[in-house]
Every structure is written in C-alpha cells, then in structure tokens.
Amino acid sequence: MAASSSAHPITSFAGSYTLALEASTYAGSVAILCGSDVVVARDVEMGRRADEKLMPVVAECVATLPDGMRSVERIVCGAGPGSFTSLRIAASIAKGICHARGIPLFELSSLALIVAASAGDQPGRYLVSLDAMRGESFAAIVEVGNDRKIAAAVPFEIVEASTLAEKARGAGAELLPGAPHAAGVARMLGSVLDRGPVDLAAWEPDYGRAAEAQVRWEAANGRPLPR
Amino acid sequence: MGLARQSRAGGAAAGTAGALSVTLLLGIETSCDETSAAVVESSGPGERPELRSLVILSQDVHAVFGGVVPEIAARAHLTSIVPVVDKALADAGIGFSELSAVAVTHAPGLIGALLAGVSYGKALAHSLDIPVVAVHHMEGHLFAASLEDPDAEPPFMALLVSGGHTMLIDCPAWGSYELLGATRDDAAGEAFDKVAKLLGLPYPGGRYVEELAARGKPGRFKFKPPMLDGTWKANQPGYHDVSFSGLKTAVLNAVRGSSDIERDRADIARGFQDALIETLVEKTVRAADERGRSRIVLGGGVACNRTLVAAARKRAERIGATVHSASPRLSTDNAAMIARAGLFHFERGERAELSLNAFATLPIPGLKNAAGF
C-alpha cells in the first residue's frame, strides 16, 4: 500500500523514517513512513493464537529500510482506547525498540486514527467509535479542519453502542464507520510530533477503562486504589 | 511457530564474538506480580555463571485484593519494565551493546503479564540484533539455587512450591526432567494464602503464617498430613501427588469451631504448617530415595519458609541426602533464575523466533510425564 499526505509540510521529519504501530482492536497494523509518506503498510491479526504476529510484521516492515532498525528515528504508537491486551503488546514492542535504540516514542489517539484512515482529506465533524465490550463503545467527536489537520489527542466517552447514531445527530457530526490504521499516522505526523515524545518509562496507553477489580474496589471503598 | 519457538542455531553460542568471549545475558521475568530483570555472565559452557545484577520490583497494590489482579499486574509491568531493565544494566556495569542475548519468561503465568515481558524482550533483542531465548518459569526455579550453591546441580530431586505450583521433579541432568507428582488441587503457596485469610493475616500469607506458627503449640491442633496414610502404595499412580484442599477445609472447621480464635490462631497455624510440611518433606525424600538422588533442591516462593527447609534437611539426613535451597530473593519470582536457565538454552544454541508467544500453561521443555501440567 502506498499513500501520501499533503496535510502537513515536510519539515524536520523530511526523509526520516517513522515506525507507526496501531493495535487498539484485534485488527492491528504497522506502517513505515518516510517523511509523511507511507512506504510500507501491513495489517496484523491480534487475536489469541499460537503465534504472536505483531513483532514479526514489525521486523518484516523494518527490514525493507536501507539500514533496517537503525533507520528508524522514532515510533508513533496508537494510544487507545481499546483492547487491553492488544494495546499492551504494541506498547511493549514500541518500548522495547525505543529503549534499545534510544529513540523517542510518540502517541496519538486510536480514535483520531479512524478519521485519518477513513475520512480522506474531507474537512468535517465526525463521530468515531471503538468497541468497549459489554454493548458499549468508546466514542469521540473528531474535527478535520479546513487545513486538513486532525488533533492527535481527542477526549472520548463510553456510551451505549446502540446510541451512536443518535449521538452523532445530536452533535451535528457524521457517524464515521471504519477502523484505525497505522498508515493514518501519515496524515497526523506533524501534530503528533508537535506534542513531543512521551516519557518512555512511565507511558502506557489510555486503556479506556480501569481493571474491573479496581472499579469494584474503588466503588466499595469510595476512594482511588492506593498505589 | 511460537509454541515450538526454540530452534537450534548450531552448537556454538551464536551472538558471542568467539569461543573464549564472555556471554552477558539479560533475563526478564513478568509472569505474575514481580517485574524483574537480571544480568548473568558466563565464560563458556561448563563454566560457573556469575550473577552480575538482579532487580525485583514487587507490585504491592495486589495486597488490598487478597490476590493478584491480572489486568493490574500487566499494566504495572508495562510501566515498570524500562526502569527495572535500566537498573539491572547499571548494577551490572554494562550497556545494551555488551549484551549477548535476552532471555524472557514466556510460560506459565498470567497471559497479560507474560505478554508485556515477551513483547518488550523480543523488540529489545531484535533492535540490538541479538537473540531472544524463551524460558519456562518453572525451569527457572530449578536453576535458581545453582546461582548461589555450586552443589545445587543435577542429578537431584526437586520440589517446586509456589503460589501457583507444587511439583516434584526428578532432574538427572539440566534439560532432562521427569514429573513424579504434583498437587491435585491447591498449590502449597495457595494453601498458605487461603489459611492466612482464614486466620486474618495479610496477603501474601506464607511469611505471616510461618511467623504465627512459630508461636503456636505443636500438637494442640493436629491436622492429618494429606495423602500420607498407608492406603497410598509405592508405584501406585498418584503416590507422589499431594492435595491440600482437605487440609484447608480442616483449618476452616477449626477456625469456625474455635471459641476463642485469638487464643487459638497461632496453634491452628502451627498445626496447618506442620501437616503441610510433613507431607511435602516426606513425599520429596521418598522420591529422592526411590530414584537414588543424594541431592534435593527446593525452589519457588514457599521455599522461603525456613521451617520447611529445616524439616527437609533433617528428614533427608536419614537417606544421606543434602538439601539445597536458594536465598529468599532467588526463591521468589525473579529474573536471575530466568537468565540462568536462558543461559543454559543459549549455550545449547537454542533461539526463539519473533513469533514467540506467551502461554498460561505449558509443560517444562524436556519434561516427561507432563500430562495435565
């Protein structure tokens, strides 16, 4: 797959390679960007199976670069919300590579990536969602401005999945189906880099929900879980 | 394929500069609620490895739940692994560029927790252009004592006792294991935790039960040591197995029947611990005697129980066997034992593929009679 983006001028990242990972659902993805052009993009099945698929695909993608892993200058990782385990696999891989190579890690909203991957360059107001299980969805309103920019961080809420269309109408937004894809980072790289890298040690995805045991404990005790 | 995951890359320790070069191997352990990293150094196969560093970060957050919460454990591993590895390398006085390989626990354990370590370890190793070696957590426990005690080497009979496992394993040589017996229900550590809860003690309960039992009167509450009565005959299937659910129920009944639990708590703890230890020790020494082993190795978190170790030593003397147990920091879950076991596989030329996955249950590699375990 080859795609390109004219949404952001190629500035400091021109000609440099970015590895993008997205795994907020069971359909993960990997992309390599040169500047803001997608040079490699792959889909990865994240569901439970005998083999873990994401790392081999990362290795295959990186192997296409002139100097392999040494060519990668940064990683951008989808930060959720979504599947706890899939998000954590991608985050762990991102941390392992960044730690070994001493390169920065950036994050962006997986909900924003749905717009980047699905809406093309069309300015507008979109309601996007990811499965939150139990009949619920993580939902967010994402704006694409006339300058085609998409914010890297978007607030989201947990809503009944059956109310998404109604919420979109109420917000004057278009209900945008689709899934996030790492290749969508190309359209957002400028705004992602503008926010700066995360703290590699402390960073974790925004899972969207606390662990169920934590929710029950905090409800029963009326205070946050002590850490 | 990830399950079969370990292939031979020839006999030599690929990844090292030459036959006389030093191997520095980073171990990573995230199977439950300890994030741990360690560095071991080896001058070559047959040489005694040296533990260069060990960092263990325990997740205290689980205490309020009375047990480990898998999702919380997995999240904590992700935010702990980078500083834990940094400290292990700093303590060893080395940088990433000096590492020869990464060894990572991939089974058994909590899937989400394991995946954090496996995914990070694979990515780290691949980025450093060095091999990754998959290690079975329980095989790591078999190696733990050997890091401190040069005599804790095969052939030996091993009792692995932790919160998740109770296994009696005959080890004629590293990499060759036979499962003789295992628990049919609760693991020994699980029994300690459940009894601790019944007695109003904190989690994890092993240390607290032992401390309380030390103040108890022996024999005042006498519980029958499980599966030691005369109905079990040598060579009968299950002869080497253990079971602690009945003992736990007996403790529950004693607690419920007590008219003054504050008065009785220590005596009940003593009675429980005496019964559990008698079963573990008798089964282990019998198995060692049956197989002609003169060494017994104790591993796993319950091997921190000094009363168990002392009882095993006393009983083993009767068959002329010695007992070897690791210090507490190497008995509980730790990456040093993973690095040591990983070194063994690394020196045999075994390498994991990038598709290496995590598994909640999986037999120890090289284990005979592993059905159901």
Coordinates of C-alpha atoms in Angstrom, one line a residue:
Chain A
M1 CA 0.0 0.0 0.0
A2 CA 1.3 3.4 -0.8
A3 CA -0.2 6.6 0.3
S4 CA 0.9 10.1 0.9
S5 CA -0.3 13.1 2.8
S6 CA -0.1 16.8 1.9
A7 CA -1.7 17.8 5.1
H8 CA 1.5 18.7 6.8
P9 CA 4.5 20.3 5.3
I10 CA 7.6 18.1 5.4
T11 CA 9.9 19.9 7.8
S12 CA 12.2 18.4 10.4
F13 CA 11.0 14.8 9.7
A14 CA 11.6 15.1 6.0
G15 CA 13.4 12.0 4.7
S16 CA 13.5 10.4 8.2
Y17 CA 11.8 7.1 8.9
T18 CA 8.9 6.7 11.4
L19 CA 7.6 3.3 12.6
A20 CA 3.9 3.5 13.3
L21 CA 2.0 0.9 15.3
E22 CA -1.7 0.6 16.0
A23 CA -3.4 -2.2 17.9
S24 CA -6.5 -0.9 19.7
T25 CA -8.6 -3.7 18.1
Y26 CA -7.9 -7.3 17.1
A27 CA -7.0 -5.8 13.7
G28 CA -3.6 -4.3 14.3
S29 CA -1.4 -2.6 11.8
V30 CA 2.1 -1.4 11.1
A31 CA 3.4 1.3 8.8
I32 CA 6.7 2.8 7.9
L33 CA 6.7 6.5 6.9
C34 CA 9.5 8.3 5.1
G35 CA 8.8 11.9 6.0
S36 CA 5.0 11.9 5.8
D37 CA 4.8 9.3 3.0
V38 CA 3.7 5.8 3.7
V39 CA 6.3 3.5 2.2
V40 CA 5.1 0.2 3.8
A41 CA 1.8 -0.7 5.5
R42 CA 0.7 -4.1 6.8
D43 CA -2.3 -5.5 8.6
V44 CA -1.8 -7.8 11.6
E45 CA -4.3 -10.2 13.3
M46 CA -4.0 -9.5 17.0
G47 CA -6.4 -12.2 18.4
R48 CA -5.3 -15.0 20.6
R49 CA -3.4 -17.6 18.7
A50 CA -0.3 -19.8 18.9
D51 CA 2.0 -17.2 17.4
E52 CA 2.3 -13.5 18.3
K53 CA 2.1 -11.7 14.9
L54 CA 2.8 -8.1 15.5
M55 CA 6.6 -8.3 16.2
P56 CA 7.3 -10.4 13.1
V57 CA 5.4 -7.9 10.9
V58 CA 7.3 -5.0 12.5
A59 CA 10.6 -6.9 11.7
E60 CA 9.4 -7.5 8.1
C61 CA 8.5 -3.9 7.6
V62 CA 11.7 -2.5 9.1
A63 CA 13.8 -5.0 7.0
T64 CA 12.7 -3.0 3.9
L65 CA 14.6 0.1 5.2
P66 CA 18.1 0.9 3.9
D67 CA 19.7 0.2 7.3
G68 CA 17.0 -1.9 8.9
M69 CA 16.1 -1.0 12.5
R70 CA 18.9 1.6 12.6
S71 CA 17.0 3.6 10.0
V72 CA 14.0 4.1 12.4
E73 CA 14.2 7.5 14.1
R74 CA 11.0 7.5 16.1
I75 CA 8.0 5.4 16.8
V76 CA 4.4 6.6 16.9
C77 CA 2.0 4.3 18.7
G78 CA -1.8 4.3 18.8
A79 CA -2.7 5.0 22.4
G80 CA -6.1 3.6 22.6
P81 CA -8.7 3.3 23.9
G82 CA -9.4 -0.3 23.0
S83 CA -8.4 -3.9 23.6
F84 CA -6.3 -4.0 26.8
T85 CA -4.0 -6.8 25.6
S86 CA -3.6 -5.7 22.0
L87 CA -2.7 -2.2 23.1
R88 CA -0.2 -3.5 25.6
I89 CA 1.5 -5.8 23.1
A90 CA 2.0 -2.8 20.7
A91 CA 3.1 -0.6 23.6
S92 CA 5.6 -3.2 24.9
I93 CA 7.1 -3.6 21.4
A94 CA 7.3 0.2 21.0
K95 CA 9.0 0.5 24.4
G96 CA 11.5 -2.3 23.6
I97 CA 12.6 -0.8 20.3
C98 CA 12.8 2.8 21.7
H99 CA 14.7 1.7 24.8
A100 CA 17.2 -0.4 22.8
R101 CA 17.8 2.3 20.2
G102 CA 17.4 5.4 22.3
I103 CA 14.8 6.9 20.0
P104 CA 11.7 8.8 21.1
L105 CA 8.2 7.4 21.4
F106 CA 5.1 9.4 20.4
E107 CA 1.5 8.7 21.0
L108 CA -1.8 9.5 19.3
S109 CA -5.4 8.7 19.8
S110 CA -6.6 5.5 18.1
L111 CA -10.0 7.2 17.6
A112 CA -8.3 10.0 15.7
L113 CA -6.6 7.4 13.5
I114 CA -10.0 6.1 12.4
V115 CA -10.7 9.6 10.9
A116 CA -7.2 9.7 9.4
A117 CA -7.6 6.3 7.9
S118 CA -11.3 6.7 6.8
A119 CA -12.3 10.3 6.1
G120 CA -9.7 11.2 3.5
D121 CA -9.0 14.9 3.4
Q122 CA -12.6 15.9 3.8
P123 CA -13.0 18.7 6.4
G124 CA -15.9 17.9 8.7
R125 CA -17.1 16.8 12.1
Y126 CA -17.0 13.1 12.7
L127 CA -18.2 10.8 15.4
V128 CA -16.0 7.7 15.6
S129 CA -16.1 4.8 17.9
L130 CA -14.2 1.7 19.1
D131 CA -15.7 -1.4 20.7
A132 CA -15.7 -1.1 24.5
M133 CA -17.3 -4.5 25.0
R134 CA -20.5 -5.2 27.0
G135 CA -22.6 -3.4 24.4
E136 CA -20.7 -0.2 24.9
S137 CA -18.4 1.9 22.7
F138 CA -15.6 4.4 23.2
A139 CA -16.9 7.4 21.2
A140 CA -15.3 10.7 20.3
I141 CA -16.0 13.7 18.1
V142 CA -13.1 14.4 15.8
E143 CA -12.8 17.5 13.7
V144 CA -11.0 17.8 10.4
G145 CA -10.4 21.5 9.9
N146 CA -10.1 23.3 6.6
D147 CA -6.4 23.0 7.0
R148 CA -7.0 19.2 7.0
K149 CA -5.4 18.9 10.4
I150 CA -6.6 16.2 12.9
A151 CA -5.8 16.6 16.6
A152 CA -3.6 13.8 17.9
A153 CA -5.4 13.7 21.2
V154 CA -9.2 13.6 21.4
P155 CA -11.4 13.3 24.5
F156 CA -13.7 10.3 24.5
E157 CA -16.6 8.8 26.5
I158 CA -18.1 5.4 27.0
V159 CA -21.6 5.2 25.5
E160 CA -24.2 2.5 24.7
A161 CA -23.3 1.3 21.3
S162 CA -26.9 1.5 20.2
T163 CA -26.9 5.3 20.8
L164 CA -24.0 6.2 18.5
A165 CA -26.2 7.3 15.6
E166 CA -28.3 9.4 17.8
K167 CA -25.3 11.0 19.5
A168 CA -23.8 11.8 16.1
R169 CA -27.0 13.6 15.0
G170 CA -27.1 15.5 18.3
A171 CA -23.6 16.6 17.9
G172 CA -24.0 17.6 14.2
A173 CA -21.4 15.1 13.3
E174 CA -21.2 12.4 10.7
L175 CA -21.1 8.9 12.1
L176 CA -17.9 7.6 10.5
P177 CA -17.5 3.8 10.4
G178 CA -14.1 2.3 10.0
A179 CA -11.1 1.2 11.9
P180 CA -7.9 2.8 12.9
H181 CA -4.8 2.0 10.8
A182 CA -1.2 2.8 11.4
A183 CA -0.9 4.3 7.9
G184 CA -3.2 7.1 9.1
V185 CA -0.3 8.5 11.1
A186 CA 1.0 10.0 7.9
R187 CA -1.9 12.5 7.9
M188 CA -1.2 13.5 11.5
L189 CA 2.6 13.3 11.9
G190 CA 3.0 17.0 12.2
S191 CA 0.5 17.4 15.1
V192 CA 1.9 14.2 16.7
L193 CA 5.4 15.5 16.7
D194 CA 4.3 18.9 17.8
R195 CA 3.1 17.4 21.1
G196 CA 6.5 16.0 21.8
P197 CA 7.5 12.5 22.9
V198 CA 6.1 10.6 25.9
D199 CA 8.1 9.6 28.9
L200 CA 9.3 6.2 27.8
A201 CA 9.4 4.6 31.2
A202 CA 6.0 5.8 32.5
W203 CA 4.0 5.8 29.4
E204 CA 1.1 3.5 28.9
P205 CA -1.9 3.5 26.5
D206 CA -5.2 5.0 27.6
Y207 CA -7.0 1.7 28.0
G208 CA -10.3 3.5 28.3
R209 CA -11.4 1.6 31.4
A210 CA -9.8 0.6 34.7
A211 CA -9.4 -3.1 35.6
E212 CA -12.8 -4.4 36.7
A213 CA -11.4 -5.4 40.1
Q214 CA -10.2 -1.8 40.6
V215 CA -13.6 -0.4 39.7
R216 CA -15.3 -2.6 42.2
W217 CA -12.7 -1.9 44.9
E218 CA -13.0 1.9 44.4
A219 CA -16.8 1.7 44.4
A220 CA -16.8 -0.3 47.6
N221 CA -14.2 1.9 49.3
G222 CA -15.1 5.3 47.9
R223 CA -11.5 6.3 47.1
P224 CA -8.9 5.6 44.5
L225 CA -6.9 2.4 44.6
P226 CA -3.7 3.1 46.7
R227 CA -0.5 2.7 44.6
Chain B
M1 CA 5.8 -21.2 15.2
G2 CA 5.8 -19.5 18.6
L3 CA 4.8 -22.6 20.6
A4 CA 7.6 -24.7 19.2
R5 CA 9.5 -21.5 19.4
Q6 CA 13.0 -22.5 20.1
S7 CA 15.2 -23.7 17.3
R8 CA 18.9 -24.7 17.4
A9 CA 21.3 -22.3 15.7
G10 CA 24.1 -24.7 15.7
G11 CA 26.1 -25.8 18.7
A12 CA 28.0 -22.7 19.2
A13 CA 26.7 -19.8 21.2
A14 CA 25.9 -17.6 18.3
G15 CA 25.8 -14.0 19.2
T16 CA 29.1 -14.1 21.1
A17 CA 32.3 -13.0 19.5
G18 CA 34.2 -16.2 19.9
A19 CA 34.7 -19.4 22.0
L20 CA 36.6 -17.5 24.7
S21 CA 34.3 -14.5 24.8
V22 CA 32.2 -13.6 27.8
T23 CA 28.4 -14.1 27.5
L24 CA 26.3 -11.5 29.1
L25 CA 22.7 -12.4 29.2
L26 CA 19.7 -10.2 30.3
G27 CA 16.9 -12.0 31.9
I28 CA 13.3 -10.6 32.1
E29 CA 10.6 -12.0 34.3
T30 CA 7.0 -10.7 34.3
S31 CA 4.9 -13.9 34.8
C32 CA 2.9 -12.7 37.8
D33 CA 3.3 -9.6 40.1
E34 CA 7.1 -9.1 40.1
T35 CA 8.8 -7.1 37.4
S36 CA 12.3 -8.3 37.4
A37 CA 15.5 -8.0 35.3
A38 CA 18.9 -9.6 35.9
V39 CA 22.3 -10.0 34.2
V40 CA 24.3 -13.2 34.3
E41 CA 27.8 -13.6 32.9
S42 CA 29.4 -16.8 31.6
S43 CA 32.8 -17.6 30.4
G44 CA 31.5 -20.5 28.4
P45 CA 29.6 -23.8 28.7
G46 CA 30.7 -25.7 31.7
E47 CA 31.9 -22.6 33.5
R48 CA 30.1 -21.5 36.6
P49 CA 27.9 -18.4 35.7
E50 CA 28.1 -15.3 37.8
L51 CA 25.0 -13.2 38.7
R52 CA 26.0 -9.7 37.9
S53 CA 22.8 -8.0 38.9
L54 CA 19.2 -8.6 40.0
V55 CA 16.4 -6.1 40.3
I56 CA 13.0 -7.1 41.5
L57 CA 10.1 -4.7 41.7
S58 CA 7.2 -6.2 43.6
Q59 CA 3.6 -4.9 43.0
D60 CA 2.3 -4.2 46.4
V61 CA -1.0 -3.0 45.0
H62 CA -2.4 -6.5 45.0
A63 CA -2.4 -6.8 48.8
V64 CA -5.8 -5.0 49.1
F65 CA -7.4 -7.6 46.8
G66 CA -6.1 -10.6 48.7
G67 CA -4.6 -11.9 45.4
V68 CA -3.1 -10.9 42.2
V69 CA -5.4 -9.0 39.7
P70 CA -4.1 -10.0 36.3
E71 CA -5.0 -6.8 34.4
I72 CA -3.5 -4.5 37.1
A73 CA -0.3 -6.7 37.1
A74 CA 0.0 -6.5 33.3
R75 CA -0.4 -2.7 33.3
A76 CA 2.2 -2.3 36.1
H77 CA 4.7 -4.4 34.1
L78 CA 4.5 -2.1 31.2
T79 CA 5.3 1.0 33.3
S80 CA 8.0 -0.8 35.3
I81 CA 10.0 -2.7 32.7
V82 CA 12.1 0.1 31.3
P83 CA 13.4 1.4 34.7
V84 CA 13.9 -2.1 36.0
V85 CA 16.0 -3.1 33.0
D86 CA 18.0 0.2 33.2
K87 CA 18.8 -0.5 36.8
A88 CA 19.8 -4.1 36.1
L89 CA 22.2 -3.0 33.4
A90 CA 23.6 -0.2 35.6
D91 CA 24.1 -2.5 38.6
A92 CA 25.9 -4.9 36.3
G93 CA 28.0 -2.0 35.0
I94 CA 27.2 -2.7 31.3
G95 CA 25.3 -1.2 28.5
F96 CA 23.0 -2.7 25.9
S97 CA 25.8 -3.1 23.4
E98 CA 27.6 -5.6 25.7
L99 CA 24.6 -8.0 25.9
S100 CA 24.8 -11.3 24.1
A101 CA 21.2 -12.3 24.3
V102 CA 17.9 -11.6 26.1
A103 CA 16.1 -14.4 28.0
V104 CA 12.4 -13.9 28.8
T105 CA 9.8 -15.9 30.7
H106 CA 7.1 -16.9 28.2
A107 CA 5.1 -19.5 30.3
P108 CA 3.4 -20.4 32.6
G109 CA 1.7 -17.4 34.2
L110 CA -0.8 -14.6 33.7
I111 CA -1.1 -14.1 29.9
G112 CA -1.3 -10.3 30.0
A113 CA 1.6 -10.1 32.4
L114 CA 3.7 -12.5 30.4
L115 CA 3.0 -10.7 27.1
A116 CA 4.3 -7.4 28.4
G117 CA 7.7 -9.0 29.1
V118 CA 7.7 -11.2 26.0
S119 CA 6.8 -8.4 23.6
Y120 CA 9.3 -6.0 25.2
G121 CA 12.0 -8.6 25.3
K122 CA 11.6 -9.6 21.7
A123 CA 11.6 -6.0 20.5
L124 CA 14.6 -5.2 22.6
A125 CA 16.6 -8.2 21.4
H126 CA 15.7 -7.6 17.7
S127 CA 16.7 -3.9 17.9
L128 CA 20.0 -4.9 19.5
D129 CA 20.5 -7.6 16.8
I130 CA 20.9 -10.3 19.4
P131 CA 19.0 -13.5 20.0
V132 CA 16.0 -13.9 22.3
V133 CA 15.7 -17.1 24.3
A134 CA 12.4 -18.4 25.7
V135 CA 12.4 -19.6 29.3
H136 CA 9.8 -21.7 31.2
H137 CA 9.2 -20.1 34.6
M138 CA 9.3 -23.4 36.5
E139 CA 12.6 -24.4 34.8
G140 CA 13.9 -21.1 36.0
H141 CA 13.1 -22.2 39.6
L142 CA 15.0 -25.4 39.1
F143 CA 18.1 -23.3 38.2
A144 CA 17.7 -20.7 41.0
A145 CA 19.7 -22.4 43.8
S146 CA 22.6 -23.2 41.5
L147 CA 23.3 -19.5 41.2
E148 CA 24.4 -19.4 44.8
D149 CA 25.3 -23.0 45.6
P150 CA 27.7 -24.9 43.3
D151 CA 26.3 -28.2 44.6
A152 CA 22.8 -27.5 43.5
E153 CA 23.5 -29.2 40.2
P154 CA 21.9 -32.3 38.7
P155 CA 21.3 -35.1 39.4
F156 CA 18.8 -34.0 42.0
M157 CA 15.2 -34.4 43.2
A158 CA 13.4 -31.0 43.1
L159 CA 10.4 -29.8 45.0
L160 CA 9.0 -26.7 43.4
V161 CA 6.5 -25.0 45.7
S162 CA 4.9 -21.6 44.9
G163 CA 1.5 -19.9 44.9
G164 CA 0.7 -21.4 41.5
H165 CA 2.6 -24.8 41.5
T166 CA 3.5 -27.7 43.6
M167 CA 5.7 -30.1 41.6
L168 CA 8.0 -33.0 42.4
I169 CA 10.5 -33.3 39.6
D170 CA 13.4 -35.7 39.1
C171 CA 16.3 -34.0 37.3
P172 CA 19.1 -36.3 36.1
A173 CA 20.6 -33.5 34.0
W174 CA 19.8 -29.9 33.1
G175 CA 17.2 -30.0 30.4
S176 CA 16.0 -33.5 31.3
Y177 CA 13.1 -33.6 33.8
E178 CA 10.5 -36.1 34.9
L179 CA 7.4 -35.0 36.7
L180 CA 6.8 -37.5 39.5
G181 CA 4.0 -35.8 41.3
A182 CA 2.0 -32.5 41.6
T183 CA -0.8 -31.1 43.5
R184 CA -4.3 -32.3 42.7
D185 CA -5.9 -29.0 43.8
D186 CA -4.4 -26.1 45.6
A187 CA -0.7 -25.3 45.3
A188 CA 1.2 -25.1 48.6
G189 CA 1.5 -21.4 48.4
E190 CA -2.2 -21.0 47.6
A191 CA -3.0 -23.1 50.7
F192 CA -0.8 -20.8 52.8
D193 CA -2.6 -17.7 51.4
K194 CA -6.1 -19.2 52.0
V195 CA -5.2 -20.2 55.5
A196 CA -3.7 -16.8 56.2
K197 CA -7.0 -15.3 55.1
L198 CA -8.9 -17.6 57.4
L199 CA -6.6 -16.5 60.3
G200 CA -7.0 -12.8 59.5
L201 CA -3.5 -12.4 58.2
P202 CA -2.3 -10.2 55.2
Y203 CA -1.7 -11.3 51.7
P204 CA 0.6 -12.9 50.6
G205 CA 0.2 -15.1 53.6
G206 CA 3.2 -17.5 53.7
R207 CA 5.5 -15.4 55.7
Y208 CA 2.8 -14.4 58.2
V209 CA 1.6 -18.0 58.7
E210 CA 5.2 -19.1 59.4
E211 CA 5.7 -16.3 61.9
L212 CA 2.4 -17.0 63.6
A213 CA 3.1 -20.8 63.6
A214 CA 6.4 -20.2 65.3
R215 CA 4.5 -19.0 68.4
G216 CA 2.0 -21.9 68.3
K217 CA 2.0 -25.0 70.4
P218 CA 2.7 -28.2 68.4
G219 CA 0.0 -30.8 68.6
R220 CA -2.7 -28.7 70.1
F221 CA -4.4 -28.6 66.7
K222 CA -3.4 -31.7 65.0
F223 CA -4.3 -32.0 61.3
K224 CA -3.7 -35.1 59.3
P225 CA -0.8 -34.7 56.8
P226 CA -2.5 -35.1 53.4
M227 CA -2.0 -38.2 51.3
L228 CA 0.5 -39.8 53.6
D229 CA -1.7 -42.6 55.0
G230 CA -1.0 -46.2 54.3
T231 CA -3.5 -46.5 51.5
W232 CA -1.0 -45.0 49.1
K233 CA 1.4 -47.6 47.9
A234 CA 4.7 -47.1 46.0
N235 CA 4.3 -47.5 42.2
Q236 CA 0.6 -46.7 42.5
P237 CA -0.5 -43.8 40.2
G238 CA -0.7 -40.7 42.3
Y239 CA 1.7 -41.9 45.0
H240 CA 3.9 -38.8 44.7
D241 CA 0.9 -36.4 44.3
V242 CA -0.2 -34.0 47.0
S243 CA -3.5 -32.4 47.9
F244 CA -4.2 -29.5 50.2
S245 CA -7.9 -28.8 49.8
G246 CA -8.8 -31.2 52.6
L247 CA -6.3 -29.7 55.0
K248 CA -7.6 -26.2 54.2
T249 CA -11.1 -27.4 55.0
A250 CA -9.9 -28.9 58.3
V251 CA -8.4 -25.5 59.2
L252 CA -11.6 -23.8 58.2
N253 CA -13.5 -26.1 60.5
A254 CA -11.0 -25.5 63.3
V255 CA -11.4 -21.7 62.9
R256 CA -15.2 -22.0 62.9
G257 CA -15.2 -24.3 65.9
S258 CA -12.9 -22.1 68.0
S259 CA -14.5 -20.4 71.0
D260 CA -11.5 -18.0 71.3
I261 CA -9.8 -17.6 67.9
E262 CA -7.3 -15.0 69.3
R263 CA -6.1 -17.7 71.7
D264 CA -6.1 -20.4 69.0
R265 CA -4.8 -18.7 65.9
A266 CA -1.1 -19.5 66.5
D267 CA -1.8 -23.1 67.4
I268 CA -4.0 -23.6 64.3
A269 CA -1.3 -22.0 62.1
R270 CA 1.2 -24.4 63.7
G271 CA -1.0 -27.4 63.1
F272 CA -1.6 -26.4 59.5
Q273 CA 2.1 -25.7 58.7
D274 CA 3.3 -28.9 60.4
A275 CA 0.8 -31.1 58.4
L276 CA 1.6 -29.4 55.1
I277 CA 5.4 -29.5 55.6
E278 CA 5.3 -33.2 56.7
T279 CA 3.5 -34.1 53.5
L280 CA 5.9 -32.1 51.3
V281 CA 9.0 -33.3 53.0
E282 CA 8.0 -37.0 53.2
K283 CA 6.9 -37.1 49.6
T284 CA 10.1 -35.4 48.4
V285 CA 12.5 -37.5 50.5
R286 CA 10.7 -40.7 49.5
A287 CA 11.0 -39.7 45.8
A288 CA 14.7 -38.9 46.2
D289 CA 15.3 -42.3 47.9
E290 CA 13.3 -44.1 45.2
R291 CA 15.5 -42.5 42.4
G292 CA 18.7 -42.8 44.3
R293 CA 19.2 -39.0 44.4
S294 CA 21.6 -37.7 47.1
R295 CA 20.7 -34.0 46.4
I296 CA 17.3 -32.3 46.9
V297 CA 16.7 -28.9 45.5
L298 CA 13.9 -26.7 46.9
G299 CA 12.5 -23.9 44.7
G300 CA 9.6 -21.4 44.5
G301 CA 8.3 -18.9 46.9
V302 CA 7.3 -21.4 49.6
A303 CA 10.9 -22.5 49.7
C304 CA 11.4 -19.2 51.6
N305 CA 9.8 -21.0 54.5
R306 CA 12.7 -21.8 56.8
T307 CA 10.7 -24.3 58.8
L308 CA 10.2 -26.3 55.5
V309 CA 13.9 -26.1 54.7
A310 CA 14.9 -27.2 58.2
A311 CA 12.5 -30.1 58.2
A312 CA 13.6 -31.2 54.7
R313 CA 17.3 -31.2 55.8
K314 CA 16.5 -33.2 59.0
R315 CA 14.5 -35.8 57.1
A316 CA 16.9 -36.0 54.2
E317 CA 19.8 -36.9 56.5
R318 CA 18.1 -40.2 57.1
I319 CA 18.8 -41.2 53.5
G320 CA 22.1 -39.4 53.3
A321 CA 20.9 -36.7 51.0
T322 CA 21.6 -32.9 51.2
V323 CA 19.1 -30.2 50.7
H324 CA 19.8 -27.1 48.6
S325 CA 17.6 -24.1 48.6
A326 CA 18.1 -20.6 47.3
S327 CA 18.0 -17.4 49.4
P328 CA 14.6 -15.7 49.6
R329 CA 15.3 -13.3 46.7
L330 CA 16.1 -16.2 44.4
S331 CA 13.3 -18.4 45.7
T332 CA 10.5 -16.0 44.9
D333 CA 9.9 -15.0 41.3
N334 CA 13.0 -13.3 39.9
A335 CA 14.8 -12.7 36.6
A336 CA 18.1 -14.2 37.8
M337 CA 16.8 -17.7 37.5
I338 CA 15.4 -16.8 34.1
A339 CA 18.7 -15.5 32.9
R340 CA 20.5 -18.6 34.3
A341 CA 18.0 -21.0 32.6
G342 CA 18.2 -18.9 29.5
L343 CA 22.0 -19.2 29.5
F344 CA 21.7 -22.9 29.5
H345 CA 19.5 -22.9 26.4
F346 CA 21.5 -20.1 24.8
E347 CA 24.7 -22.2 25.1
R348 CA 22.9 -25.1 23.5
G349 CA 22.3 -22.9 20.5
E350 CA 18.5 -22.5 21.1
R351 CA 16.9 -19.4 19.8
A352 CA 13.3 -18.2 20.0
E353 CA 11.5 -16.8 16.9
L354 CA 10.0 -13.4 16.8
S355 CA 6.6 -15.0 16.8
L356 CA 7.2 -16.2 20.4
N357 CA 4.0 -16.0 22.3
A358 CA 3.0 -16.3 26.0
F359 CA 1.1 -19.3 27.5
A360 CA -0.7 -19.6 30.7
T361 CA 0.2 -23.3 30.9
L362 CA 2.9 -25.2 29.1
P363 CA 5.0 -28.2 30.1
I364 CA 8.6 -27.5 31.0
P365 CA 10.7 -28.3 28.0
G366 CA 12.3 -31.7 28.4
L367 CA 9.7 -32.8 30.9
K368 CA 8.4 -36.4 30.9
N369 CA 5.0 -37.4 32.4
A370 CA 3.8 -33.8 31.9
A371 CA 0.2 -34.7 31.0
G372 CA -2.1 -32.3 32.8
F373 CA 0.6 -30.0 34.0

